[in-house]
mmCIF file with all atom_site columns, C-alpha atoms in Angstrom:
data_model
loop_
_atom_site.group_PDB
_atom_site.id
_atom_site.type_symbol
_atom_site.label_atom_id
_atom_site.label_alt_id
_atom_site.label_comp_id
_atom_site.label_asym_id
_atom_site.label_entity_id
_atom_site.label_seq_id
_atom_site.pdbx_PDB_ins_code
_atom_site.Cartn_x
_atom_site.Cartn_y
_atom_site.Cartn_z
_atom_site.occupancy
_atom_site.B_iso_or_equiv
_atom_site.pdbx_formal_charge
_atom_site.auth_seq_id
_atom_site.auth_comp_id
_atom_site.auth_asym_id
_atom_site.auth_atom_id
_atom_site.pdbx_PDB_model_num
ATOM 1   C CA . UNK A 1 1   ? -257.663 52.959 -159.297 1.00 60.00 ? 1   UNK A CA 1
ATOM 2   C CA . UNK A 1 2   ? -255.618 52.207 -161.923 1.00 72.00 ? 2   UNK A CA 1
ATOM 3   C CA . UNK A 1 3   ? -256.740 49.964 -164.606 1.00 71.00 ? 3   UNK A CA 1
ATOM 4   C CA . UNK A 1 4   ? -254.510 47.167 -164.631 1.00 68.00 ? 4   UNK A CA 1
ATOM 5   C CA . UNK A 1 5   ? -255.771 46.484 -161.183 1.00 67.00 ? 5   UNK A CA 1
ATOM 6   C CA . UNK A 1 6   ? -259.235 46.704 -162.214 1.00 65.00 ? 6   UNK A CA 1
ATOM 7   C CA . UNK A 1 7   ? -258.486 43.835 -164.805 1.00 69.00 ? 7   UNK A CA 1
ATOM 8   C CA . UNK A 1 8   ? -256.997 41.462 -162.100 1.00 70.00 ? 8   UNK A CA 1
ATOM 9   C CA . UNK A 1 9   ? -260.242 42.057 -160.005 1.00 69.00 ? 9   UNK A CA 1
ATOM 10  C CA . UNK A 1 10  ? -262.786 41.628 -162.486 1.00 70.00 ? 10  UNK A CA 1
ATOM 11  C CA . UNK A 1 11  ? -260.731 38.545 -163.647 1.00 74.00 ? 11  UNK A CA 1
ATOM 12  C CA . UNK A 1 12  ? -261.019 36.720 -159.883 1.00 74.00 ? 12  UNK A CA 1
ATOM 13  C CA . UNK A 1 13  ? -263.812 34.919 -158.720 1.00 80.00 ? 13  UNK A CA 1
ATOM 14  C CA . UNK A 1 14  ? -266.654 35.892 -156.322 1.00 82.00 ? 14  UNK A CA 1
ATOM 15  C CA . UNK A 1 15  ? -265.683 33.946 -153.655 1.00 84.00 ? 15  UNK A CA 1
ATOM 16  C CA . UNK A 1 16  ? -261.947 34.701 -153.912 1.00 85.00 ? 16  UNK A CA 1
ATOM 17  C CA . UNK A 1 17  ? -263.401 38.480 -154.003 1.00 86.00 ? 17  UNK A CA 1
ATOM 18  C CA . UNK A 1 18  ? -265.066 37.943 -151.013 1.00 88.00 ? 18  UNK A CA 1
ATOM 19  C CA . UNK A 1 19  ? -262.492 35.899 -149.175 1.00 90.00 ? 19  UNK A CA 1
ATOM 20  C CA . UNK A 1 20  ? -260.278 38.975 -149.829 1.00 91.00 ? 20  UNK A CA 1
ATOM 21  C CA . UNK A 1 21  ? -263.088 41.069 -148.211 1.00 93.00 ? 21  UNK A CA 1
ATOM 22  C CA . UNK A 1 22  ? -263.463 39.150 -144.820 1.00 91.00 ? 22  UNK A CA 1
ATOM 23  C CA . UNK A 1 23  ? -259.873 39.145 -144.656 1.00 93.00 ? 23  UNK A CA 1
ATOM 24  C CA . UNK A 1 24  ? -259.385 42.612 -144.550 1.00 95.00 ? 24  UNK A CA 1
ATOM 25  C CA . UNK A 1 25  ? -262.653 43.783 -142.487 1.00 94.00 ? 25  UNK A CA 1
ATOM 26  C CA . UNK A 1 26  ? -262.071 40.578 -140.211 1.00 90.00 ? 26  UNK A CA 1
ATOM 27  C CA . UNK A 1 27  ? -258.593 42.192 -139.893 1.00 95.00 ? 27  UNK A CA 1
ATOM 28  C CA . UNK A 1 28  ? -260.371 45.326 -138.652 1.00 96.00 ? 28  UNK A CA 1
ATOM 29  C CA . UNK A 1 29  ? -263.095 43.463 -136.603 1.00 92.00 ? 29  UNK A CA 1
ATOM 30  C CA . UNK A 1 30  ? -260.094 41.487 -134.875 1.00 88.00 ? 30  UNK A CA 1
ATOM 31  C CA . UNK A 1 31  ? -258.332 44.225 -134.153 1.00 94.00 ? 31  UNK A CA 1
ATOM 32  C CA . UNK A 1 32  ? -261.062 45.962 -132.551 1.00 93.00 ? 32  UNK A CA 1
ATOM 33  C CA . UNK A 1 33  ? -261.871 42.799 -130.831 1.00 88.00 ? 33  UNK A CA 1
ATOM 34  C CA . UNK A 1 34  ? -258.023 42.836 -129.603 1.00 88.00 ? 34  UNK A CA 1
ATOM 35  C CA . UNK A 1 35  ? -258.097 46.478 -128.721 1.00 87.00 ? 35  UNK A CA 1
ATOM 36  C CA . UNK A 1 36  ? -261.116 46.129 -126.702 1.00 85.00 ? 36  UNK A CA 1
ATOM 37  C CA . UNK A 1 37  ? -261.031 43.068 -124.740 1.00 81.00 ? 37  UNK A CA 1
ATOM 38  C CA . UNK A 1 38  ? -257.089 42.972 -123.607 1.00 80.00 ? 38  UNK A CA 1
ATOM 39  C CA . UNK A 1 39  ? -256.497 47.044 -122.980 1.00 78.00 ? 39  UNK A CA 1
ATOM 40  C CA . UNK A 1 40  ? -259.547 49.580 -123.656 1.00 69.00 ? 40  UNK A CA 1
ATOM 41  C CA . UNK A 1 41  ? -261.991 47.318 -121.236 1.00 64.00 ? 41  UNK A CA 1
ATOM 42  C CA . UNK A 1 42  ? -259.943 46.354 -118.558 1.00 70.00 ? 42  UNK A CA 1
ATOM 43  C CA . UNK A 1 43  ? -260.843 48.458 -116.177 1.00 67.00 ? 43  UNK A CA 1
ATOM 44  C CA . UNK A 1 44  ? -264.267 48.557 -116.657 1.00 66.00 ? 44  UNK A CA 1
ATOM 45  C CA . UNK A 1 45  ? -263.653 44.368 -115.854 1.00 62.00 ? 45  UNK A CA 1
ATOM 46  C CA . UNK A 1 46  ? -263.347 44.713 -112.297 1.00 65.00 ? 46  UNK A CA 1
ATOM 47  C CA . UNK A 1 47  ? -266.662 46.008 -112.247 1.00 68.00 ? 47  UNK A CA 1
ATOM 48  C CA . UNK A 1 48  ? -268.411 43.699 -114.930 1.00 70.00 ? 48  UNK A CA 1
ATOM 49  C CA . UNK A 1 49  ? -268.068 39.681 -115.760 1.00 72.00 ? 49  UNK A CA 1
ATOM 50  C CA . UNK A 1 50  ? -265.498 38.719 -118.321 1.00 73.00 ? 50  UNK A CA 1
ATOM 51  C CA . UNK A 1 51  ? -268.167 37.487 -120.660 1.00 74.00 ? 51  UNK A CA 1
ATOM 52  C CA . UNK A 1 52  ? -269.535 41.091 -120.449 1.00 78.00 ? 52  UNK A CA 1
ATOM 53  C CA . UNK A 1 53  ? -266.673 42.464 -122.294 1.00 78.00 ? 53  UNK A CA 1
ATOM 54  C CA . UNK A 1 54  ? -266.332 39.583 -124.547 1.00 78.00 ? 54  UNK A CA 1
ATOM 55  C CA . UNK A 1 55  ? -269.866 40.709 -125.837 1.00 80.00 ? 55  UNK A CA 1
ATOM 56  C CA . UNK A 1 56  ? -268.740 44.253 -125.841 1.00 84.00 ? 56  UNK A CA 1
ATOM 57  C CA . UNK A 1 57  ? -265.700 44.447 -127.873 1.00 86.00 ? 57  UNK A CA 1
ATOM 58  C CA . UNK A 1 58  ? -267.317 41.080 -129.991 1.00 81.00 ? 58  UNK A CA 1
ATOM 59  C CA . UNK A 1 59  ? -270.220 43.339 -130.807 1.00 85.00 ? 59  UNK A CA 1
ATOM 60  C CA . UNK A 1 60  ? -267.995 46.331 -131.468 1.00 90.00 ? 60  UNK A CA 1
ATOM 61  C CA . UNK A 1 61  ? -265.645 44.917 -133.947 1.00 91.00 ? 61  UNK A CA 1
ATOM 62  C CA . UNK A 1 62  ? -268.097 42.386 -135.921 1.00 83.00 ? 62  UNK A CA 1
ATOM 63  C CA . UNK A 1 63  ? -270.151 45.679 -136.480 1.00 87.00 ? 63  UNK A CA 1
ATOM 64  C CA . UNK A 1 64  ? -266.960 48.221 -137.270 1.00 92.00 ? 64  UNK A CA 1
ATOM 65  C CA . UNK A 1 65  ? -265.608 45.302 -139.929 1.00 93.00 ? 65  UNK A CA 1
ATOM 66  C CA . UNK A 1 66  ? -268.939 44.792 -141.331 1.00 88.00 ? 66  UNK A CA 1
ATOM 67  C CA . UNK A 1 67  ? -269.559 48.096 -141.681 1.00 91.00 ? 67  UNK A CA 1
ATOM 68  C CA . UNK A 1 68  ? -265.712 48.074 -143.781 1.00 94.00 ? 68  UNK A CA 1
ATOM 69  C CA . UNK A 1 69  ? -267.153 44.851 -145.577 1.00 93.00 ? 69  UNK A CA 1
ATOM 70  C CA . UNK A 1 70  ? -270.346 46.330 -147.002 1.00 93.00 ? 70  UNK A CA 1
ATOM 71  C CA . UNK A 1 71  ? -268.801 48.975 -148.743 1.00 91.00 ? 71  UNK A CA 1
ATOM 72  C CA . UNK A 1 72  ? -266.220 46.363 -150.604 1.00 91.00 ? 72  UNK A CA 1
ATOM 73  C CA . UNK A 1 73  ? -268.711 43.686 -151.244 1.00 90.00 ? 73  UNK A CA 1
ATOM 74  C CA . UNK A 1 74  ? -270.662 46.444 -152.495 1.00 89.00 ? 74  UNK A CA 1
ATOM 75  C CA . UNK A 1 75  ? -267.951 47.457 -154.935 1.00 85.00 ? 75  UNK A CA 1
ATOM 76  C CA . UNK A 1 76  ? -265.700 44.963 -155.868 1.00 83.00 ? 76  UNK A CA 1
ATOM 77  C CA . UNK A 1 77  ? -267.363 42.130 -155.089 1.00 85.00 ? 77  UNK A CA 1
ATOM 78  C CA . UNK A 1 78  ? -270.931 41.715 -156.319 1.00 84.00 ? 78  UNK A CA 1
ATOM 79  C CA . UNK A 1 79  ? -270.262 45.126 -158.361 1.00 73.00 ? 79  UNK A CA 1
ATOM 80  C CA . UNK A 1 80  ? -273.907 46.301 -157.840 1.00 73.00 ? 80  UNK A CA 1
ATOM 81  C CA . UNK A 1 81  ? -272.609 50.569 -158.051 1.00 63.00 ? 81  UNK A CA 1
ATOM 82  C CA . UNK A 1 82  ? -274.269 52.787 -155.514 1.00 63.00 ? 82  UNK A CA 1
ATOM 83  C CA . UNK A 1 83  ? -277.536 53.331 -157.092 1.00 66.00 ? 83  UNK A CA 1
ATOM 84  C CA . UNK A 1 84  ? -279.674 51.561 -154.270 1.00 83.00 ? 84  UNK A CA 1
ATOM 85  C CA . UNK A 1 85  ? -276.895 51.446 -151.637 1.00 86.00 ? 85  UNK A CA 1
ATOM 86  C CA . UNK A 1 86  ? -279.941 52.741 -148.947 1.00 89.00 ? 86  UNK A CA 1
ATOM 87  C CA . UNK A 1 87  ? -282.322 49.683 -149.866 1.00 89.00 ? 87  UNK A CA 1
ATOM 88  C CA . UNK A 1 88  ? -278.699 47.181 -149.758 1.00 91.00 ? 88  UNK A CA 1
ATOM 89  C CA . UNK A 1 89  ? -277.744 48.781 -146.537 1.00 91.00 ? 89  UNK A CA 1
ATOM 90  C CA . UNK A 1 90  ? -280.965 48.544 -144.691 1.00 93.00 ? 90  UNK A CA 1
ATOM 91  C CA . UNK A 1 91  ? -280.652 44.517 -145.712 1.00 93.00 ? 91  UNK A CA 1
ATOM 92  C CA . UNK A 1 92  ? -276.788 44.579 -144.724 1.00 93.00 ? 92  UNK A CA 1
ATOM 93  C CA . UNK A 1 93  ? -276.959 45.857 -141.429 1.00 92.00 ? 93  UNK A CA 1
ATOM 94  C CA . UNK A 1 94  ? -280.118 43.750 -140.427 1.00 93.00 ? 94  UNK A CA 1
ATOM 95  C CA . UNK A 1 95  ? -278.263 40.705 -141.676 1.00 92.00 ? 95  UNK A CA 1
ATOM 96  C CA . UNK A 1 96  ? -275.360 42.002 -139.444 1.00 87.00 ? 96  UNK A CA 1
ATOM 97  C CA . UNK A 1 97  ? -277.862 42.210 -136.057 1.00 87.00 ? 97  UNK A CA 1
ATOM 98  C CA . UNK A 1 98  ? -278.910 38.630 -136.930 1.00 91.00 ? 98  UNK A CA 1
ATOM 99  C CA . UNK A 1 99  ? -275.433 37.751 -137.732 1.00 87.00 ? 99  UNK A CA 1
ATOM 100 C CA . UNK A 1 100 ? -273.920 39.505 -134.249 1.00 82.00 ? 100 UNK A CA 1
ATOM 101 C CA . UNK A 1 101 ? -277.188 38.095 -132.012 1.00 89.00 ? 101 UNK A CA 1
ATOM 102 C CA . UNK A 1 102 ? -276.325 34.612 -133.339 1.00 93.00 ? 102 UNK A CA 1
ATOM 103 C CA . UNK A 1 103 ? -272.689 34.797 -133.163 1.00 89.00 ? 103 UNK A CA 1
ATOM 104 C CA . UNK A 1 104 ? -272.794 36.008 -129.780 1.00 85.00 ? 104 UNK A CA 1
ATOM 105 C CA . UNK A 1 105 ? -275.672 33.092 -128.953 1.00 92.00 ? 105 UNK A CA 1
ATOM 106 C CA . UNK A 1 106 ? -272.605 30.820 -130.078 1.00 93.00 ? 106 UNK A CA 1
ATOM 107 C CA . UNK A 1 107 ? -269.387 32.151 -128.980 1.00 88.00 ? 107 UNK A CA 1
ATOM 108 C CA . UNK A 1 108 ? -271.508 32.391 -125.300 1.00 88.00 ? 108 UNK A CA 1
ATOM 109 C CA . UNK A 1 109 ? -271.982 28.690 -125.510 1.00 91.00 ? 109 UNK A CA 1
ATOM 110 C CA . UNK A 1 110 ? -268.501 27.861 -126.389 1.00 92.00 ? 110 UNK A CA 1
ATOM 111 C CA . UNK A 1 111 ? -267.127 29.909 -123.778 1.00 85.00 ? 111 UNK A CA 1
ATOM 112 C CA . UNK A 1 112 ? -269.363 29.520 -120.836 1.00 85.00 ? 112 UNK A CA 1
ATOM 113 C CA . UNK A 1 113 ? -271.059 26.300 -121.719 1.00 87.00 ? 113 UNK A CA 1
ATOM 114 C CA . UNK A 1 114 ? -267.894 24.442 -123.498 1.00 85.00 ? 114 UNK A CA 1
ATOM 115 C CA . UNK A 1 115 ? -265.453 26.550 -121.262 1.00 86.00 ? 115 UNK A CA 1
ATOM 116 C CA . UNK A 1 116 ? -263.357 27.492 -124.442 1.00 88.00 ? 116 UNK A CA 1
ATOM 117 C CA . UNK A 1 117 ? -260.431 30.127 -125.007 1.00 88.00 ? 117 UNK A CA 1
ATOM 118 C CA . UNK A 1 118 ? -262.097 33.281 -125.979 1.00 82.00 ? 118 UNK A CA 1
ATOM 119 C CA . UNK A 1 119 ? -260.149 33.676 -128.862 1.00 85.00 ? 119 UNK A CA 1
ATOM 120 C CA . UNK A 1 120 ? -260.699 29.918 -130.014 1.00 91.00 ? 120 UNK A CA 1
ATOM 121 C CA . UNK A 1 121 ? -264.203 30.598 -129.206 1.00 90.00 ? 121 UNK A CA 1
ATOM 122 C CA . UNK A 1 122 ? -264.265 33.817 -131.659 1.00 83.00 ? 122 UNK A CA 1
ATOM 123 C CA . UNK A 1 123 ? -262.801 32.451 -134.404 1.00 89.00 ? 123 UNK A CA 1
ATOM 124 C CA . UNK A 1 124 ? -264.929 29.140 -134.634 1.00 92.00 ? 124 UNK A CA 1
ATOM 125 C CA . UNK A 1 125 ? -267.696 31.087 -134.479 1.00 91.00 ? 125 UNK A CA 1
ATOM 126 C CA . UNK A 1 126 ? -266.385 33.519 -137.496 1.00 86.00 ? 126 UNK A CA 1
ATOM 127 C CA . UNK A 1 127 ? -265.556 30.955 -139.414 1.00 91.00 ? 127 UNK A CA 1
ATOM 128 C CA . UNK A 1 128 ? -269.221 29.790 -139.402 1.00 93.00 ? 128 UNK A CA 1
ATOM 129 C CA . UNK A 1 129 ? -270.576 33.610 -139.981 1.00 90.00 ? 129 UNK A CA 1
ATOM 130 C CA . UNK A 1 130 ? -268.485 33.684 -142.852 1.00 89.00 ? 130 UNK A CA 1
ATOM 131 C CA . UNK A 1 131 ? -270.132 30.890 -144.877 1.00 92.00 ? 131 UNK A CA 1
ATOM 132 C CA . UNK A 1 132 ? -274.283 32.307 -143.186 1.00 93.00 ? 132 UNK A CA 1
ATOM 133 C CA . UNK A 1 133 ? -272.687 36.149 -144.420 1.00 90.00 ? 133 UNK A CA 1
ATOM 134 C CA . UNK A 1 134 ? -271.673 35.124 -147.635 1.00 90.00 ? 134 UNK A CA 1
ATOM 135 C CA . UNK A 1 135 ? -275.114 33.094 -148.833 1.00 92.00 ? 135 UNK A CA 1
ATOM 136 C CA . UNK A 1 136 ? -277.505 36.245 -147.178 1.00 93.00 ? 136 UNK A CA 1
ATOM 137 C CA . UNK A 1 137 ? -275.140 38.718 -148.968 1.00 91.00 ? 137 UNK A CA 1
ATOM 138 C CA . UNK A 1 138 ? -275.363 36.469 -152.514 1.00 88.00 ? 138 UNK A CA 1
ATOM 139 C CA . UNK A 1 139 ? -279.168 35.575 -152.371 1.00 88.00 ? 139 UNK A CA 1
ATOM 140 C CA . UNK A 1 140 ? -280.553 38.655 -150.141 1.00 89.00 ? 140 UNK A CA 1
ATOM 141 C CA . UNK A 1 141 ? -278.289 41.944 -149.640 1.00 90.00 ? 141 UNK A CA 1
ATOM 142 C CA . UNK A 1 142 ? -276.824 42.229 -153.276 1.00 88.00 ? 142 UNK A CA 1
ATOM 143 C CA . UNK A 1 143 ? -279.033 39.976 -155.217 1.00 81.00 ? 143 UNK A CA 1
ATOM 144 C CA . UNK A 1 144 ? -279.735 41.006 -158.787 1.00 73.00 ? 144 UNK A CA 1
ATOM 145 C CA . UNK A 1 145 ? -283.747 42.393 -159.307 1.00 64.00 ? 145 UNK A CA 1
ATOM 146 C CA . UNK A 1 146 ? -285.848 39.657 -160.940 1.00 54.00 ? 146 UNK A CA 1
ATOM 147 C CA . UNK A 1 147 ? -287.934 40.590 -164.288 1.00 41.00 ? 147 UNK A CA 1
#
């Protein structure tokens, strides 16, 4: 990577860092999420509910992008290197189950219980994973060893 782009990154903020990060892995976890639900699953609809496949291709894409997402926060964004990446991604990925069980606990209720637009319902419930991801990443996934 060239140095001059090194110097903006190290110049931006964590949270701009990681805003950058969720864009592009949510862009990945979307498109997934598109992929999945409106052409790859439609056949296997007629034979399961449509909440079914919302699960399915939800599940899918949150854990494709956060897989994306853990190896940028790893690097740009909380800058830890890769000595340790096995302890960081045993923490990452079971902060991604707890992250996909809950997200699917509340994009279920918005669109069964609350009857809302899939979509609508998806990214509500993103939007709220983003802030929970962001403070277990800071204070558990990346955190800095105490003396």
């Amino acid at each position: 990577m060239p140095q001059q782009i090194k110097n903006i990154i190290g110049r931006l903020p964590r949270w701009a860092l990681y805003t950058a990060s969720s864009m592009l892995s949510g862009a990945l976890d979307y498109s997934i999420y598109f992929f999945l639900s409106r052409v790859a699953l439609t056949k296997l609809a007629m034979k399961v509910s449509s909440s079914v496949i919302m699960h399915l291709a939800f599940t899918t894409g949150r854990l494709s992008g956060g897989l994306c997402n853990f190896f940028i926060n790893e690097r740009f964004v909380f800058r830890t290197g890769s000595t340790g990446r096995g302890v960081r991604l045993i923490r990452y990925l079971l902060m991604l189950v707890v992250i996909a069980f809950l997200g699917n606990w509340i994009i279920a209720r918005l669109y069964t219980v609350r009857e809302m637009d899939d979509l609508l319902a998806k990214i509500i419930t993103d939007l709220t994973m983003f802030v929970l991801g962001y403070c277990i990443q800071r204070f558990f996934v990346f955190r800095k060893r105490s003396l």
